[in-house]
Short mmCIF file of C-alpha atoms and ligand atoms in Angstrom, two decimals:
data_model
loop_
_atom_site.label_atom_id
_atom_site.label_comp_id
_atom_site.label_asym_id
_atom_site.label_seq_id
_atom_site.Cartn_x
_atom_site.Cartn_y
_atom_site.Cartn_z
CA MET A 1 -16.50 66.00 -22.44
CA LYS A 2 -19.52 64.66 -21.30
CA LYS A 3 -18.56 61.23 -22.27
CA ILE A 4 -15.30 61.57 -20.13
CA ALA A 5 -17.30 62.90 -17.49
CA VAL A 6 -19.67 59.69 -17.44
CA ALA A 7 -16.40 57.23 -17.59
CA CYS A 8 -14.79 58.93 -14.57
CA LEU A 9 -17.80 59.11 -12.79
CA PHE A 10 -18.04 55.17 -13.42
CA VAL A 11 -14.75 54.30 -12.58
CA LEU A 12 -14.89 56.33 -9.05
CA LEU A 13 -18.42 54.59 -8.55
CA ALA A 14 -16.79 50.93 -9.04
CA THR A 15 -13.93 51.77 -7.03
CA THR A 16 -16.32 53.19 -3.98
CA VAL A 17 -18.13 49.89 -4.42
CA ALA A 18 -14.83 47.29 -4.58
CA THR A 19 -13.48 49.03 -1.52
CA LEU A 20 -16.54 49.26 0.49
CA ALA A 21 -16.54 45.63 -0.53
CA ARG A 22 -13.27 45.03 0.55
CA THR A 23 -14.03 46.50 4.13
CA GLN A 24 -17.13 44.66 4.55
CA ASN A 25 -15.34 41.33 3.76
CA SER A 26 -12.56 41.95 6.23
CA ALA A 27 -14.37 43.44 9.26
CA ASN A 28 -16.67 39.89 8.60
CA ALA A 29 -13.78 38.01 8.16
CA GLY A 30 -12.60 37.06 11.79
CA PRO A 31 -9.10 36.29 13.02
CA PHE A 32 -9.14 32.86 12.53
CA THR A 33 -9.62 33.14 8.46
CA GLY A 34 -6.56 32.18 6.28
CA ARG A 35 -4.48 29.13 5.78
CA TRP A 36 -2.65 27.53 9.20
CA VAL A 37 0.07 24.99 8.48
CA VAL A 38 1.07 22.68 11.09
CA ARG A 39 4.76 21.41 9.90
CA ALA A 40 5.47 17.85 11.61
CA ASP A 41 9.47 17.16 11.52
CA ASN A 42 9.88 13.72 9.76
CA GLY A 43 13.50 13.69 11.29
CA ASP A 44 14.92 13.00 7.79
CA GLY A 45 15.02 16.81 6.51
CA THR A 46 11.39 16.61 5.34
CA PHE A 47 8.14 17.86 6.87
CA ARG A 48 4.73 16.83 6.60
CA GLU A 49 2.06 19.44 6.54
CA THR A 50 -1.43 19.46 7.54
CA VAL A 51 -3.10 22.83 6.36
CA PHE A 52 -6.22 24.56 8.10
CA ALA A 53 -8.14 26.28 5.83
CA LEU A 54 -10.50 28.54 7.84
CA GLU A 55 -13.18 30.88 7.67
CA GLN A 56 -14.58 32.63 10.63
CA ARG A 57 -17.91 34.78 9.94
CA GLY A 58 -18.88 36.42 13.26
CA SER A 59 -18.96 33.03 15.51
CA THR A 60 -19.13 30.95 12.98
CA LEU A 61 -15.81 28.98 11.72
CA THR A 62 -16.18 26.94 8.64
CA GLY A 63 -13.48 25.52 6.24
CA ARG A 64 -11.31 22.26 5.52
CA VAL A 65 -8.45 20.08 7.03
CA ILE A 66 -5.83 19.28 4.37
CA ASN A 67 -3.50 16.50 4.54
CA PRO A 68 -1.49 14.85 2.09
CA THR A 69 -4.00 12.30 0.72
CA ASN A 70 -7.32 13.55 2.00
CA GLU A 71 -9.28 16.55 2.60
CA GLN A 72 -12.28 16.78 4.72
CA PRO A 73 -14.57 19.68 5.66
CA ILE A 74 -15.30 21.36 8.90
CA VAL A 75 -18.12 20.77 11.14
CA ASP A 76 -19.65 22.17 14.21
CA GLY A 77 -17.23 25.05 14.16
CA THR A 78 -17.79 28.05 16.86
CA VAL A 79 -15.56 30.93 18.00
CA ILE A 80 -15.48 32.20 21.28
CA GLY A 81 -12.80 35.59 21.53
CA ASP A 82 -9.46 34.14 20.83
CA ASN A 83 -11.13 30.15 21.16
CA ALA A 84 -12.35 28.41 18.29
CA THR A 85 -13.86 24.47 18.52
CA PHE A 86 -14.46 22.54 15.59
CA ALA A 87 -14.28 18.79 14.67
CA VAL A 88 -13.52 16.40 11.60
CA VAL A 89 -15.23 13.47 10.68
CA THR A 90 -13.85 10.61 8.80
CA GLY A 91 -15.17 7.25 7.47
CA ARG A 92 -18.88 6.09 6.47
CA PRO A 93 -21.41 4.86 8.83
CA PRO A 94 -21.02 3.00 11.17
CA ASN A 95 -17.51 3.32 11.21
CA GLU A 96 -17.39 6.99 11.56
CA ARG A 97 -14.07 8.85 13.32
CA ARG A 98 -14.81 12.23 14.72
CA ALA A 99 -11.99 14.14 15.78
CA GLU A 100 -12.34 17.46 18.18
CA TYR A 101 -10.20 20.46 17.47
CA ARG A 102 -9.94 23.40 19.97
CA ALA A 103 -7.65 26.37 18.90
CA THR A 104 -6.42 29.24 20.41
CA ARG A 105 -5.57 32.50 18.24
CA GLN A 106 -1.96 33.71 19.55
CA GLU A 107 0.22 36.51 18.41
CA ILE A 108 1.20 35.11 15.28
CA SER A 109 0.02 31.34 15.51
CA LEU A 110 -2.69 29.21 16.32
CA ALA A 111 -2.42 26.66 19.34
CA ILE A 112 -4.43 23.72 18.40
CA THR A 113 -5.29 20.73 20.66
CA VAL A 114 -6.74 17.51 18.57
CA THR A 115 -8.28 14.92 20.68
CA ARG A 116 -9.06 11.54 18.74
CA PRO A 117 -11.29 8.86 19.85
CA SER A 118 -8.93 6.24 22.14
CA GLN A 119 -5.82 8.40 21.61
CA ASN A 120 -4.42 11.08 24.03
CA PRO A 121 -4.81 14.66 23.04
CA GLN A 122 -2.34 15.74 20.81
CA SER A 123 -0.94 19.78 20.67
CA LEU A 124 -0.03 21.10 17.34
CA THR A 125 1.24 24.86 16.42
CA ALA A 126 -0.05 26.32 13.33
CA SER A 127 1.58 29.31 11.56
CA ARG A 128 0.17 31.43 8.78
CA GLY A 129 0.79 29.92 5.68
CA SER A 130 0.25 31.51 1.97
CA ALA A 131 -3.27 31.73 0.41
CA THR A 132 -2.67 28.69 -1.62
CA ALA A 133 -1.07 26.37 1.20
CA GLY A 134 -2.45 23.12 0.66
CA ASP A 135 -3.75 23.52 -2.79
CA LEU A 136 -3.68 20.60 -5.55
CA PRO A 137 -1.34 21.15 -8.35
CA ALA A 138 -3.07 21.52 -11.67
CA ARG A 139 -4.94 18.80 -12.99
CA LEU A 140 -2.83 16.85 -15.90
CA GLU A 141 -5.45 15.05 -18.13
CA PRO A 142 -4.56 11.02 -18.18
CA PRO A 143 -3.49 9.92 -21.29
CA ALA A 144 -5.79 7.97 -23.68
CA LEU A 145 -5.67 4.21 -23.25
CA HIS A 146 -3.41 1.82 -25.02
CA ARG A 147 -2.04 -1.40 -23.82
CA VAL A 148 1.49 -1.26 -22.60
CA PRO A 149 3.55 -4.51 -23.88
CA ASP A 150 4.41 -7.20 -21.24
CA ASN A 151 7.86 -6.48 -19.86
CA GLY A 152 8.32 -10.21 -19.56
CA LEU A 153 9.21 -10.08 -15.74
CA ALA A 154 7.75 -11.81 -12.84
CA ARG A 155 7.17 -15.01 -14.60
CA THR A 156 6.38 -16.49 -10.80
CA PRO A 157 5.35 -14.31 -8.11
CA PRO A 158 7.93 -11.92 -6.75
CA MET A 159 9.70 -12.89 -3.89
CA GLY A 160 11.76 -10.68 -1.18
CA TRP A 161 11.20 -8.30 1.33
CA ASN A 162 9.52 -4.71 1.93
CA SER A 163 10.39 -2.43 4.57
CA TRP A 164 6.61 -0.99 5.53
CA ASN A 165 5.20 -3.56 7.98
CA HIS A 166 8.24 -3.69 10.20
CA PHE A 167 9.64 -0.07 9.76
CA ARG A 168 7.27 2.20 8.29
CA GLY A 169 9.19 5.30 8.31
CA ARG A 170 12.16 4.14 10.13
CA VAL A 171 14.03 2.75 7.27
CA ASP A 172 17.15 4.17 6.33
CA ALA A 173 19.87 2.93 4.09
CA ALA A 174 21.82 1.24 7.07
CA THR A 175 19.14 -1.00 7.71
CA VAL A 176 18.28 -1.89 3.82
CA ARG A 177 22.28 -3.18 3.53
CA ALA A 178 21.75 -5.03 6.84
CA ILE A 179 18.81 -6.44 5.45
CA ALA A 180 20.14 -7.50 2.38
CA ASP A 181 22.93 -9.22 4.40
CA ALA A 182 20.33 -11.22 6.29
CA MET A 183 18.60 -12.09 3.29
CA VAL A 184 21.64 -13.77 2.53
CA SER A 185 22.80 -15.30 5.64
CA SER A 186 19.63 -16.45 6.88
CA GLY A 187 19.21 -18.67 3.61
CA MET A 188 16.35 -16.31 2.27
CA LYS A 189 18.26 -15.74 -0.76
CA ALA A 190 18.87 -19.51 -1.67
CA ALA A 191 15.05 -20.25 -1.02
CA GLY A 192 14.70 -17.65 -3.74
CA TYR A 193 13.85 -14.51 -1.98
CA THR A 194 15.51 -11.65 -4.03
CA TYR A 195 13.91 -8.09 -3.98
CA VAL A 196 14.77 -5.84 -1.00
CA ASN A 197 11.87 -3.39 -1.10
CA ILE A 198 12.27 0.17 0.11
CA ASP A 199 8.67 1.33 0.62
CA ASP A 200 7.67 5.02 1.42
CA THR A 201 9.64 7.58 3.52
CA TRP A 202 12.89 7.83 1.16
CA GLU A 203 12.08 10.54 -1.06
CA ALA A 204 12.91 14.32 -0.26
CA GLY A 205 11.82 17.52 -2.58
CA ARG A 206 12.94 17.99 -6.14
CA ASN A 207 16.02 19.68 -7.44
CA ALA A 208 15.72 22.75 -9.94
CA SER A 209 14.94 20.73 -12.85
CA GLY A 210 13.04 18.33 -11.40
CA ARG A 211 14.78 15.40 -10.39
CA ILE A 212 13.62 13.34 -7.78
CA LEU A 213 15.96 13.76 -4.46
CA THR A 214 16.49 11.43 -1.53
CA ASN A 215 16.34 12.63 2.18
CA ARG A 216 18.76 12.13 4.80
CA LYS A 217 18.17 8.54 5.50
CA PHE A 218 19.41 7.43 1.89
CA PRO A 219 22.25 9.60 0.90
CA ASP A 220 23.48 7.63 -2.12
CA MET A 221 20.75 5.35 -4.10
CA LYS A 222 22.82 4.59 -6.64
CA ALA A 223 25.72 3.13 -4.24
CA LEU A 224 23.13 1.41 -2.45
CA ALA A 225 21.71 -0.31 -5.35
CA ASP A 226 25.25 -1.34 -6.00
CA ASP A 227 26.24 -2.88 -2.77
CA VAL A 228 22.53 -4.70 -2.91
CA HIS A 229 23.22 -6.07 -6.32
CA SER A 230 26.84 -7.09 -5.45
CA LYS A 231 24.99 -9.47 -3.19
CA GLY A 232 23.01 -11.03 -6.04
CA LEU A 233 19.89 -9.12 -4.65
CA LYS A 234 17.52 -6.44 -6.36
CA LEU A 235 16.44 -3.46 -5.02
CA GLY A 236 12.98 -1.99 -5.19
CA ILE A 237 11.95 1.50 -4.29
CA TYR A 238 8.34 3.08 -3.80
CA SER A 239 6.27 6.23 -5.46
CA SER A 240 2.93 7.39 -6.24
CA PRO A 241 1.09 8.86 -9.12
CA GLY A 242 -0.02 11.82 -7.03
CA HIS A 243 1.86 14.84 -6.08
CA LEU A 244 1.88 13.03 -2.45
CA THR A 245 2.62 9.45 -1.00
CA CYS A 246 0.38 8.17 1.62
CA ALA A 247 3.05 9.33 4.11
CA GLY A 248 3.20 12.70 2.72
CA TYR A 249 6.41 12.57 0.72
CA GLU A 250 7.21 13.44 -2.91
CA GLY A 251 5.21 11.62 -5.62
CA SER A 252 5.81 10.90 -8.97
CA TYR A 253 2.87 13.24 -10.57
CA GLY A 254 3.92 15.12 -13.90
CA HIS A 255 7.29 13.70 -13.30
CA GLU A 256 6.63 9.93 -14.42
CA GLU A 257 9.32 9.96 -17.32
CA GLN A 258 11.80 11.94 -15.32
CA ASP A 259 11.37 9.72 -11.91
CA ALA A 260 11.58 6.49 -14.14
CA ARG A 261 14.93 7.46 -15.47
CA THR A 262 16.29 8.34 -12.75
CA TYR A 263 15.37 4.74 -11.29
CA ALA A 264 17.22 3.32 -14.04
CA ALA A 265 19.86 5.35 -13.38
CA TRP A 266 20.04 4.27 -9.99
CA GLY A 267 19.74 0.41 -10.92
CA ILE A 268 16.53 0.14 -9.15
CA ASP A 269 14.66 -3.27 -10.16
CA TYR A 270 10.92 -2.79 -8.38
CA LEU A 271 8.76 -0.17 -8.41
CA LYS A 272 5.70 -0.28 -5.78
CA TYR A 273 3.39 2.80 -7.12
CA ASP A 274 0.54 3.72 -4.45
CA TRP A 275 -2.33 5.85 -5.47
CA CYS A 276 -2.98 7.91 -2.34
CA GLY A 277 -1.99 11.41 -2.97
CA ALA A 278 -3.54 10.46 -6.57
CA GLY A 279 -6.56 10.04 -5.28
CA ARG A 280 -7.27 14.12 -4.44
CA ILE A 281 -6.77 14.85 -8.42
CA TYR A 282 -8.28 11.76 -10.01
CA LYS A 283 -11.36 9.53 -9.98
CA ASP A 284 -11.03 6.11 -9.76
CA ASP A 285 -12.30 5.47 -13.36
CA GLU A 286 -9.01 7.44 -14.29
CA MET A 287 -6.65 4.97 -12.35
CA GLN A 288 -6.13 2.74 -15.24
CA ALA A 289 -4.80 6.05 -17.74
CA VAL A 290 -2.68 7.25 -14.67
CA TYR A 291 -0.98 3.90 -14.13
CA GLN A 292 -0.28 3.42 -17.67
CA LYS A 293 1.37 6.78 -17.67
CA MET A 294 4.04 4.96 -15.31
CA GLY A 295 4.07 1.72 -17.20
CA ASP A 296 4.94 3.58 -20.42
CA ALA A 297 7.44 5.34 -18.51
CA LEU A 298 9.18 2.42 -17.39
CA ARG A 299 9.00 0.61 -20.25
CA ALA A 300 10.54 3.83 -21.81
CA SER A 301 13.50 3.72 -19.29
CA GLY A 302 14.95 0.77 -21.14
CA ARG A 303 15.69 -0.83 -17.48
CA ASP A 304 13.80 -4.28 -16.31
CA ILE A 305 11.79 -2.96 -13.38
CA VAL A 306 8.58 -4.96 -11.88
CA TYR A 307 5.63 -2.74 -11.89
CA SER A 308 3.75 -3.27 -8.60
CA LEU A 309 0.28 -1.30 -8.45
CA CYS A 310 -1.25 -0.25 -5.36
CA GLN A 311 -4.52 0.98 -5.15
CA TYR A 312 -5.92 -1.40 -2.51
CA GLY A 313 -8.08 -3.35 -5.37
CA ARG A 314 -10.02 -0.74 -6.50
CA ASN A 315 -11.88 0.04 -10.00
CA ASN A 316 -11.31 -4.12 -10.32
CA VAL A 317 -7.89 -3.50 -10.89
CA TRP A 318 -7.54 -7.70 -11.84
CA THR A 319 -9.15 -6.88 -15.37
CA TRP A 320 -6.91 -4.02 -16.49
CA GLY A 321 -3.88 -4.45 -14.27
CA PRO A 322 -1.88 -6.13 -17.23
CA GLN A 323 -2.68 -3.71 -19.98
CA VAL A 324 -1.17 -1.13 -17.97
CA GLY A 325 2.15 -3.03 -17.77
CA GLY A 326 1.58 -4.20 -14.32
CA ASN A 327 3.26 -7.09 -12.91
CA LEU A 328 0.97 -7.17 -9.55
CA TRP A 329 -1.49 -5.43 -7.96
CA ARG A 330 -2.82 -5.10 -4.58
CA THR A 331 -6.12 -6.75 -4.21
CA THR A 332 -6.63 -5.05 -0.45
CA GLY A 333 -6.48 -2.43 1.88
CA ASP A 334 -3.22 -2.92 4.07
CA ILE A 335 -2.74 -6.25 5.91
CA GLY A 336 -1.87 -5.80 9.90
CA ASP A 337 -0.18 -8.45 12.02
CA SER A 338 -3.18 -10.11 13.49
CA TRP A 339 -5.18 -13.04 12.80
CA ASP A 340 -8.41 -11.11 11.66
CA SER A 341 -6.69 -8.86 9.37
CA MET A 342 -4.89 -12.12 7.80
CA THR A 343 -7.67 -14.41 7.33
CA ARG A 344 -10.02 -11.83 6.32
CA ILE A 345 -7.61 -11.01 3.56
CA GLY A 346 -6.13 -14.16 2.71
CA PHE A 347 -9.63 -16.26 2.78
CA GLY A 348 -11.33 -13.16 0.65
CA GLN A 349 -9.30 -14.05 -2.54
CA ASP A 350 -10.96 -16.57 -4.08
CA ALA A 351 -13.06 -14.88 -6.68
CA LEU A 352 -9.85 -13.06 -7.97
CA ALA A 353 -8.15 -16.78 -8.89
CA PRO A 354 -9.11 -16.55 -12.73
CA HIS A 355 -7.17 -13.24 -13.04
CA ALA A 356 -3.67 -14.23 -11.77
CA GLY A 357 -0.76 -15.80 -14.15
CA PRO A 358 2.74 -15.76 -15.23
CA GLY A 359 3.73 -12.11 -15.20
CA HIS A 360 0.84 -10.80 -13.60
CA TRP A 361 -0.42 -11.35 -10.19
CA ASN A 362 -2.98 -10.91 -7.19
CA ASP A 363 -1.05 -9.23 -4.32
CA PRO A 364 -3.15 -9.69 -1.33
CA ASP A 365 -0.38 -7.27 0.81
CA MET A 366 2.92 -8.02 2.13
CA LEU A 367 3.73 -11.10 4.66
CA GLU A 368 3.53 -10.25 8.60
CA ILE A 369 5.38 -13.84 9.47
CA GLY A 370 7.71 -12.90 12.24
CA ASN A 371 6.27 -9.75 13.11
CA GLY A 372 5.02 -10.66 16.48
CA GLY A 373 1.31 -10.37 16.29
CA MET A 374 0.36 -14.31 15.63
CA THR A 375 1.45 -17.49 16.65
CA ASN A 376 3.62 -19.69 14.50
CA THR A 377 0.57 -21.79 13.87
CA GLU A 378 -0.96 -18.67 12.47
CA TYR A 379 2.05 -17.70 10.69
CA ARG A 380 1.88 -21.33 9.05
CA THR A 381 -1.29 -20.56 8.01
CA HIS A 382 -0.83 -17.06 6.43
CA MET A 383 2.61 -18.97 4.63
CA SER A 384 0.31 -21.69 3.44
CA LEU A 385 -2.31 -19.55 2.08
CA TRP A 386 0.03 -17.04 0.49
CA ALA A 387 1.50 -19.63 -1.09
CA LEU A 388 -1.69 -21.20 -2.43
CA LEU A 389 -2.72 -18.00 -3.67
CA ALA A 390 0.35 -17.90 -5.77
CA ALA A 391 1.02 -14.45 -3.97
CA PRO A 392 4.07 -12.49 -4.20
CA LEU A 393 6.13 -13.30 -0.75
CA LEU A 394 7.50 -10.09 0.46
CA ALA A 395 8.63 -10.70 4.06
CA GLY A 396 7.44 -7.76 5.94
CA ASN A 397 9.47 -8.24 9.29
CA ASP A 398 13.21 -7.51 10.70
CA LEU A 399 15.44 -10.20 8.77
CA ARG A 400 18.17 -9.48 11.13
CA SER A 401 16.87 -10.95 14.32
CA MET A 402 14.61 -13.91 13.21
CA SER A 403 13.77 -16.94 15.39
CA PRO A 404 14.69 -20.39 14.19
CA GLU A 405 10.43 -20.83 13.56
CA THR A 406 10.20 -17.73 11.60
CA ILE A 407 13.51 -18.60 9.08
CA ALA A 408 11.53 -22.35 9.01
CA ILE A 409 8.54 -20.75 8.08
CA LEU A 410 9.76 -18.50 5.43
CA THR A 411 12.12 -20.70 3.79
CA ASN A 412 10.38 -24.03 3.87
CA ARG A 413 11.27 -25.20 0.47
CA GLU A 414 8.22 -27.23 -0.61
CA ILE A 415 5.73 -24.65 0.49
CA ILE A 416 7.65 -22.03 -1.61
CA ALA A 417 7.54 -24.72 -4.47
CA VAL A 418 3.84 -24.13 -4.41
CA ASP A 419 3.92 -20.44 -4.65
CA GLN A 420 6.55 -20.42 -7.61
CA ASP A 421 4.81 -22.94 -9.53
CA PRO A 422 5.44 -22.16 -13.44
CA LEU A 423 2.19 -23.09 -14.43
CA GLY A 424 1.06 -19.91 -12.32
CA ARG A 425 -2.72 -20.84 -11.21
CA GLN A 426 -3.88 -19.44 -8.37
CA GLY A 427 -5.44 -21.59 -6.16
CA HIS A 428 -9.26 -21.52 -5.08
CA ARG A 429 -11.77 -22.61 -2.37
CA ILE A 430 -13.20 -26.06 -3.27
CA ARG A 431 -15.12 -25.85 0.16
CA ALA A 432 -15.97 -24.40 3.46
CA ASP A 433 -17.92 -25.75 6.15
CA GLY A 434 -18.15 -23.20 9.08
CA VAL A 435 -14.53 -22.41 10.06
CA ILE A 436 -13.07 -25.25 8.02
CA GLU A 437 -11.80 -24.49 4.40
CA VAL A 438 -10.35 -26.70 1.86
CA TRP A 439 -8.44 -25.11 -0.92
CA ASP A 440 -6.74 -26.50 -4.07
CA LYS A 441 -4.11 -25.36 -6.55
CA PRO A 442 -3.50 -27.12 -9.27
CA LEU A 443 0.36 -27.79 -10.29
CA GLN A 444 2.02 -27.77 -13.21
CA SER A 445 3.13 -31.45 -12.96
CA GLY A 446 -0.65 -32.44 -12.60
CA ALA A 447 -0.22 -32.70 -8.77
CA HIS A 448 -2.22 -30.86 -6.49
CA ALA A 449 -1.69 -28.35 -3.48
CA VAL A 450 -4.06 -28.82 -0.95
CA GLY A 451 -4.72 -26.71 2.18
CA LEU A 452 -6.90 -27.98 4.98
CA PHE A 453 -7.43 -25.13 6.95
CA ASN A 454 -8.87 -24.69 10.56
CA ARG A 455 -10.12 -21.48 11.18
CA GLY A 456 -11.74 -22.82 14.39
CA GLN A 457 -10.82 -22.30 18.15
CA SER A 458 -10.43 -25.90 18.50
CA PRO A 459 -8.67 -28.96 16.78
CA ALA A 460 -10.94 -30.63 14.00
CA ARG A 461 -10.82 -33.30 11.75
CA ILE A 462 -10.61 -32.48 7.80
CA THR A 463 -10.93 -34.74 4.88
CA VAL A 464 -10.67 -33.90 1.34
CA ARG A 465 -11.70 -36.35 -0.99
CA TRP A 466 -10.14 -36.94 -4.49
CA SER A 467 -13.36 -36.75 -6.32
CA GLU A 468 -13.55 -32.70 -4.90
CA LEU A 469 -10.15 -32.52 -6.49
CA GLY A 470 -11.75 -33.79 -9.63
CA LEU A 471 -8.96 -37.10 -9.59
CA HIS A 472 -9.91 -40.21 -10.58
CA GLN A 473 -10.16 -42.64 -7.49
CA GLY A 474 -7.19 -44.60 -7.00
CA ALA A 475 -3.98 -44.67 -5.24
CA HIS A 476 -2.59 -41.25 -5.06
CA ALA A 477 0.62 -40.21 -3.05
CA VAL A 478 0.30 -37.61 -0.05
CA ARG A 479 3.20 -35.48 0.96
CA ASP A 480 2.82 -33.32 4.04
CA LEU A 481 4.49 -30.46 2.97
CA TRP A 482 5.19 -28.67 6.58
CA THR A 483 6.47 -32.13 8.40
CA GLY A 484 8.18 -32.74 5.04
CA ARG A 485 6.76 -36.68 5.31
CA ASP A 486 5.69 -38.88 2.81
CA LEU A 487 2.08 -40.28 4.29
CA GLY A 488 1.60 -43.05 1.69
CA ARG A 489 -0.23 -43.83 -1.33
CA LEU A 490 -4.15 -43.37 -0.35
CA ASP A 491 -7.09 -44.63 -2.43
CA ALA A 492 -10.19 -42.27 -1.74
CA GLY A 493 -9.20 -39.24 0.06
CA TYR A 494 -6.89 -37.74 3.27
CA ALA A 495 -8.04 -36.89 6.39
CA THR A 496 -5.78 -35.60 9.46
CA ASP A 497 -6.77 -33.33 12.70
CA VAL A 498 -5.84 -29.73 12.22
CA ASP A 499 -4.76 -27.45 15.18
CA ALA A 500 -7.07 -24.46 16.22
CA HIS A 501 -6.09 -22.29 13.39
CA GLY A 502 -3.76 -24.46 11.74
CA VAL A 503 -3.40 -25.85 8.21
CA ALA A 504 -2.08 -29.01 6.96
CA LEU A 505 -0.35 -28.58 3.47
CA VAL A 506 -0.50 -31.49 1.58
CA ARG A 507 0.88 -32.36 -2.00
CA ILE A 508 -1.42 -35.17 -3.69
CA GLU A 509 -0.18 -36.80 -6.91
CA ARG A 510 -0.61 -39.91 -9.12
C1 GLA B 601 -0.43 2.39 1.81
C2 GLA B 601 0.03 1.09 1.54
C3 GLA B 601 1.05 0.61 2.31
C4 GLA B 601 2.52 1.17 2.26
C5 GLA B 601 2.07 2.44 2.77
C6 GLA B 601 3.28 3.72 2.95
O1 GLA B 601 -0.71 2.65 3.05
O2 GLA B 601 -0.76 0.19 0.90
O3 GLA B 601 1.35 -0.85 1.82
O4 GLA B 601 2.85 1.65 1.07
O5 GLA B 601 0.90 3.16 2.07
O6 GLA B 601 2.94 4.99 3.20
#
């Protein structure tokens, strides 16, 4: 009897303490506390969500802002009545960027205004989300490492087109069909371009059995693949090892084999697999295992699918890319359509030359040729550098409306032959004198493709001596690959005037 009374007393006490704690918590937790979700309409039946996980204690506001691919702590959060201000800082010193938020508590929502440096203020409405909104899916352990056998594809660097640089989220099936047509009618197909690659924003969610769905912009992926194939071209697609892609669309996390099977059933020939959302689940040193998972899945799909790794060159991907079945791997962050971006990337690839070869290539990102941010002289430099680097040649412009100059740059057969040379050696820098750089790519025939680059603001005379190329003295035939002119047989070297931001690309053979 006594025992029962003590037990009852204990239960009563525990309940009271718990109730007290709850009351105290809710007394402390201010009206901003909770998960607030902003849903941005992508216009294709999908939404991009940003979650504000807020906690208000008196006049102090803390918490996190959760985006598809990153999560940032809130700083300097203050509440006065129905209004709150807080900030989020991204990037590292000295390149930090601060976004300032003002939020007003309304009946059932938050009205938020965000101001970022050199951008107009943006107004958002956040609604109450579930207690777990923005939470990550449960972590799946990455597999043990092994070597994925070579798939035998991409013996020369892949050539084709990708939607991202020009179209971003505005790509749809009709555009892809028109691009495929233009690839044929412009002569690009005849010059070797084959892959028509859809980048991010084709995805919707998944159906009840977990199968990936396409959004409104791509009503029938199989029919699109059939169409592209009927033109003698191949179709590529995009996904992420994370739960979300960079643009916040559905990724392949936990569905790798199923997605690879779906791609194969659709007739997909190329997959670009972009880290993004995976960065919230895995550490960089787990990338190899995570990429291996899709490498295995593609192989198990039974279809020939070129495997393009996109993790911005982190964790020395060139040392393990081939082991996960990768045919190419991005070596840098995203290219932009500017001289600075293109040259920073292109001239920065020298040290990676030993890692490229048939079946496995360094990828300094897609071409910007024809997008309008550089001059044709600069675009010729872009094309020459990418060819010397044995880089994938994935045009990133609108093929439906190209100027004759753009077509001429993209389809120059002799420059493409440098890129596609079967020896598969990536060119390297043999000399840099200030703004002058000379790059050499040995070719299968024993000839050398040599780029004489002028990164400076005024014309310059540039020389290459045979001795610098490891060639014997004596007559060597020199051919200018941009003008298509033979320049005769020269004994010790070659010198020419090169425009500002320009290049002379020559083939030198005994
Ligand atoms: C990343 C990639 C880009 C592109 C976008 C799509 O930024 O590096 O090439 O695929 O994602 O969201």
